[in-house]
Amino acid sequence: MHIGKLRAVKEGESLMIAMIEYNLYLMKVTLVDNENPFIECKGKLNKQTKISQVFHCDGLLLCVFDDDDTKAIVWNPYWCQTRCLEFRYSHRPYRRDMFSYALGYEDKGSCRSYKFLRFIDQCVDYKTRDEFLWYEIYDFDSSLWKSLDITPHWRILCHQPGVSLKGNTYWPASQRNTNDVIDDHIICFDFTSESFGPLLRLPFDAGDEDYVTLSCVREEKLAVLLTHNEAGPMEFEYGLLLRLRQKRCCGASS
């Protein structure tokens, strides 16, 4: 489906892409006063491939496959253009994808230089108890991979998706030198310096059964949602908007 050929949406309508059971669908959402939004499926976007993860940056979608650990696809859904990124290394023990992914860019004034980050923040061999770390970045301009020399003082869970804001990516994270894996911080990867910034403490304490979710608001702020799951049914306990200072969040620390 070529999204660029669709008719313009009317006032009160918007288009969104949703992932449902390894497939991407184009959805039209219509807001109605004092009623629930009306959602209409306009069509399936992918064909035979099963997609396990999707990440958005600047109108582009990074698609990670469920049954193919050798490559990923960057897709422009408006122009229906794709670019295949072949990996140098694959690692899916017990068929579990241990990598984290991010798509970002370096702003060069008149143009943007896109880059793709792929890393394993923590992977422990259950037999040898050895810890395995891997950080690499792909430059779209040169079509080359580069390994990054990073010693993390943070921990990012592999199932925790990052959020793109103004070319950089943010994750919920925790301190590495503790036994508790609690996402009570956020951390930023700066695609210009190709480095992680400092850990920034969130103004709440998340428990072992809680979930911290980040989202982007109008390409200006990060929204942080704490979902509390202590007593059974999930309850939304805390919502927060953060206007982040770029230098403070993305100053090099790795």
Tab-separated table of N, CA, C and O in Angstrom, residues 163-218:
chain	number	residue	atom	x	y	z
A	163	VAL	N	12.584	5.443	22.412
A	163	VAL	CA	11.735	6.450	21.782
A	163	VAL	C	12.623	7.506	21.142
A	163	VAL	O	13.548	8.021	21.776
A	164	SER	N	12.341	7.827	19.885
A	164	SER	CA	13.132	8.812	19.154
A	164	SER	C	12.573	10.211	19.388
A	164	SER	O	11.363	10.439	19.310
A	165	LEU	N	13.476	11.152	19.670
A	165	LEU	CA	13.102	12.553	19.851
A	165	LEU	C	14.222	13.429	19.309
A	165	LEU	O	15.354	13.372	19.800
A	166	LYS	N	13.922	14.197	18.266
A	166	LYS	CA	14.879	15.120	17.654
A	166	LYS	C	16.177	14.423	17.255
A	166	LYS	O	17.277	14.935	17.456
A	167	GLY	N	16.042	13.221	16.719
A	167	GLY	CA	17.192	12.500	16.184
A	167	GLY	C	17.903	11.596	17.154
A	167	GLY	O	18.712	10.765	16.740
A	168	ASN	N	17.644	11.737	18.457
A	168	ASN	CA	18.268	10.885	19.462
A	168	ASN	C	17.239	9.912	20.036
A	168	ASN	O	16.035	10.077	19.840
A	169	THR	N	17.711	8.903	20.756
A	169	THR	CA	16.817	7.877	21.281
A	169	THR	C	16.968	7.765	22.791
A	169	THR	O	18.082	7.819	23.319
A	170	TYR	N	15.833	7.596	23.464
A	170	TYR	CA	15.781	7.518	24.926
A	170	TYR	C	15.188	6.176	25.342
A	170	TYR	O	14.273	5.659	24.694
A	171	TRP	N	15.722	5.639	26.449
A	171	TRP	CA	15.213	4.390	27.019
A	171	TRP	C	14.991	4.542	28.523
A	171	TRP	O	15.761	5.248	29.196
A	172	PRO	N	14.009	3.836	29.085
A	172	PRO	CA	14.013	3.614	30.536
A	172	PRO	C	15.215	2.738	30.880
A	172	PRO	O	15.558	1.817	30.131
A	173	ALA	N	15.866	3.016	31.989
A	173	ALA	CA	17.094	2.291	32.331
A	173	ALA	C	17.239	2.219	33.841
A	173	ALA	O	16.505	2.866	34.596
A	174	SER	N	18.208	1.421	34.273
A	174	SER	CA	18.505	1.288	35.699
A	174	SER	C	20.013	1.310	35.892
A	174	SER	O	20.788	1.169	34.940
A	175	GLN	N	20.431	1.496	37.127
A	175	GLN	CA	21.852	1.465	37.433
A	175	GLN	C	22.376	0.040	37.319
A	175	GLN	O	21.700	-0.917	37.680
A	176	ARG	N	23.600	-0.098	36.852
A	176	ARG	CA	24.147	-1.420	36.584
A	176	ARG	C	24.730	-2.085	37.828
A	176	ARG	O	24.783	-3.302	37.914
A	177	ASN	N	25.159	-1.305	38.788
A	177	ASN	CA	25.842	-1.861	39.956
A	177	ASN	C	24.884	-2.221	41.083
A	177	ASN	O	25.249	-2.232	42.251
A	178	THR	N	23.629	-2.495	40.741
A	178	THR	CA	22.652	-2.915	41.736
A	178	THR	C	22.039	-4.242	41.314
A	178	THR	O	22.056	-4.614	40.140
A	179	ASN	N	21.485	-4.950	42.273
A	179	ASN	CA	20.831	-6.227	41.972
A	179	ASN	C	19.411	-6.038	41.456
A	179	ASN	O	18.855	-6.922	40.811
A	180	ASP	N	18.816	-4.887	41.751
A	180	ASP	CA	17.447	-4.622	41.326
A	180	ASP	C	17.439	-4.085	39.896
A	180	ASP	O	18.171	-3.151	39.565
A	181	VAL	N	16.604	-4.694	39.049
A	181	VAL	CA	16.426	-4.205	37.685
A	181	VAL	C	15.152	-3.367	37.670
A	181	VAL	O	14.070	-3.843	37.330
A	182	ILE	N	15.273	-2.115	38.082
A	182	ILE	CA	14.131	-1.221	38.205
A	182	ILE	C	14.369	-0.014	37.312
A	182	ILE	O	15.386	0.674	37.436
A	183	ASP	N	13.433	0.246	36.407
A	183	ASP	CA	13.584	1.350	35.463
A	183	ASP	C	13.188	2.668	36.129
A	183	ASP	O	12.092	3.195	35.916
A	184	ASP	N	14.092	3.213	36.953
A	184	ASP	CA	13.819	4.478	37.619
A	184	ASP	C	14.700	5.601	37.070
A	184	ASP	O	14.830	6.650	37.684
A	185	HIS	N	15.318	5.369	35.906
A	185	HIS	CA	16.120	6.373	35.217
A	185	HIS	C	15.744	6.369	33.733
A	185	HIS	O	15.061	5.462	33.252
A	186	ILE	N	16.225	7.377	33.015
A	186	ILE	CA	16.211	7.351	31.556
A	186	ILE	C	17.621	7.658	31.073
A	186	ILE	O	18.417	8.281	31.787
A	187	ILE	N	17.918	7.201	29.861
A	187	ILE	CA	19.230	7.439	29.272
A	187	ILE	C	19.049	7.715	27.786
A	187	ILE	O	18.099	7.219	27.158
A	188	CYS	N	19.957	8.517	27.236
A	188	CYS	CA	19.858	8.954	25.845
A	188	CYS	C	21.078	8.493	25.061
A	188	CYS	O	22.205	8.506	25.573
A	189	PHE	N	20.849	8.095	23.805
A	189	PHE	CA	21.953	7.871	22.873
A	189	PHE	C	21.964	9.003	21.863
A	189	PHE	O	20.966	9.267	21.189
A	190	ASP	N	23.104	9.681	21.773
A	190	ASP	CA	23.292	10.811	20.875
A	190	ASP	C	23.894	10.295	19.566
A	190	ASP	O	25.026	9.804	19.548
A	191	PHE	N	23.151	10.409	18.466
A	191	PHE	CA	23.624	9.885	17.187
A	191	PHE	C	24.677	10.778	16.538
A	191	PHE	O	25.328	10.356	15.584
A	192	THR	N	24.854	11.995	17.039
A	192	THR	CA	25.918	12.855	16.522
A	192	THR	C	27.267	12.462	17.112
A	192	THR	O	28.250	12.258	16.390
A	193	SER	N	27.332	12.337	18.438
A	193	SER	CA	28.576	11.929	19.097
A	193	SER	C	28.732	10.416	19.150
A	193	SER	O	29.801	9.918	19.523
A	194	GLU	N	27.652	9.685	18.804
A	194	GLU	CA	27.639	8.219	18.836
A	194	GLU	C	28.025	7.706	20.220
A	194	GLU	O	28.895	6.850	20.385
A	195	SER	N	27.353	8.251	21.227
A	195	SER	CA	27.645	7.880	22.607
A	195	SER	C	26.390	8.021	23.458
A	195	SER	O	25.445	8.734	23.095
A	196	PHE	N	26.397	7.328	24.599
A	196	PHE	CA	25.316	7.439	25.563
A	196	PHE	C	25.584	8.597	26.513
A	196	PHE	O	26.735	8.901	26.849
A	197	GLY	N	24.512	9.230	26.966
A	197	GLY	CA	24.624	10.292	27.949
A	197	GLY	C	24.531	9.742	29.359
A	197	GLY	O	24.528	8.527	29.579
A	198	PRO	N	24.433	10.618	30.355
A	198	PRO	CA	24.356	10.174	31.750
A	198	PRO	C	22.977	9.620	32.084
A	198	PRO	O	21.988	9.906	31.402
A	199	LEU	N	22.921	8.831	33.137
A	199	LEU	CA	21.639	8.376	33.662
A	199	LEU	C	20.926	9.545	34.331
A	199	LEU	O	21.519	10.263	35.138
A	200	LEU	N	19.651	9.731	34.000
A	200	LEU	CA	18.847	10.788	34.607
A	200	LEU	C	17.764	10.145	35.466
A	200	LEU	O	16.994	9.308	34.988
A	201	ARG	N	17.718	10.538	36.721
A	201	ARG	CA	16.776	9.938	37.679
A	201	ARG	C	15.363	10.444	37.415
A	201	ARG	O	15.132	11.644	37.244
A	202	LEU	N	14.411	9.518	37.371
A	202	LEU	CA	13.006	9.877	37.268
A	202	LEU	C	12.456	10.210	38.655
A	202	LEU	O	12.939	9.675	39.660
A	203	PRO	N	11.440	11.071	38.738
A	203	PRO	CA	10.938	11.516	40.049
A	203	PRO	C	9.954	10.544	40.682
A	203	PRO	O	8.966	10.954	41.286
A	204	PHE	N	10.189	9.246	40.533
A	204	PHE	CA	9.365	8.251	41.207
A	204	PHE	C	10.168	6.966	41.336
A	204	PHE	O	11.190	6.776	40.670
A	205	ASP	N	9.713	6.081	42.205
A	205	ASP	CA	10.341	4.780	42.403
A	205	ASP	C	9.453	3.708	41.789
A	205	ASP	O	8.300	3.533	42.197
A	206	ALA	N	9.982	2.992	40.813
A	206	ALA	CA	9.239	1.909	40.173
A	206	ALA	C	9.535	0.599	40.891
A	206	ALA	O	10.678	0.318	41.252
A	207	GLY	N	8.498	-0.214	41.112
A	207	GLY	CA	8.671	-1.500	41.760
A	207	GLY	C	9.016	-2.597	40.772
A	207	GLY	O	9.063	-2.381	39.553
A	208	ASP	N	9.248	-3.806	41.290
A	208	ASP	CA	9.632	-4.929	40.439
A	208	ASP	C	8.547	-5.290	39.427
A	208	ASP	O	8.844	-5.783	38.342
A	209	GLU	N	7.279	-5.082	39.782
A	209	GLU	CA	6.175	-5.458	38.909
A	209	GLU	C	5.616	-4.277	38.125
A	209	GLU	O	4.568	-4.391	37.495
A	210	ASP	N	6.300	-3.145	38.174
A	210	ASP	CA	5.821	-1.955	37.476
A	210	ASP	C	6.432	-1.858	36.078
A	210	ASP	O	7.465	-2.462	35.790
A	211	TYR	N	5.792	-1.063	35.233
A	211	TYR	CA	6.255	-0.855	33.865
A	211	TYR	C	6.421	0.644	33.620
A	211	TYR	O	5.527	1.428	33.928
A	212	VAL	N	7.563	1.002	33.061
A	212	VAL	CA	7.831	2.392	32.704
A	212	VAL	C	7.855	2.487	31.182
A	212	VAL	O	8.605	1.773	30.516
A	213	THR	N	7.025	3.370	30.640
A	213	THR	CA	6.887	3.513	29.192
A	213	THR	C	7.151	4.953	28.790
A	213	THR	O	6.648	5.882	29.419
A	214	LEU	N	7.945	5.130	27.728
A	214	LEU	CA	8.224	6.456	27.185
A	214	LEU	C	7.478	6.642	25.871
A	214	LEU	O	7.288	5.697	25.108
A	215	SER	N	7.079	7.868	25.604
A	215	SER	CA	6.500	8.216	24.310
A	215	SER	C	6.861	9.658	23.991
A	215	SER	O	7.237	10.431	24.873
A	216	CYS	N	6.741	10.010	22.721
A	216	CYS	CA	7.110	11.342	22.247
A	216	CYS	C	5.849	12.174	22.045
A	216	CYS	O	4.848	11.679	21.519
A	217	VAL	N	5.891	13.441	22.457
A	217	VAL	CA	4.751	14.344	22.326
A	217	VAL	C	5.140	15.497	21.416
A	217	VAL	O	5.977	16.334	21.774
A	218	ARG	N	4.570	15.512	20.214
A	218	ARG	CA	4.743	16.610	19.256
A	218	ARG	C	6.203	16.911	18.948
A	218	ARG	O	6.567	18.050	18.666
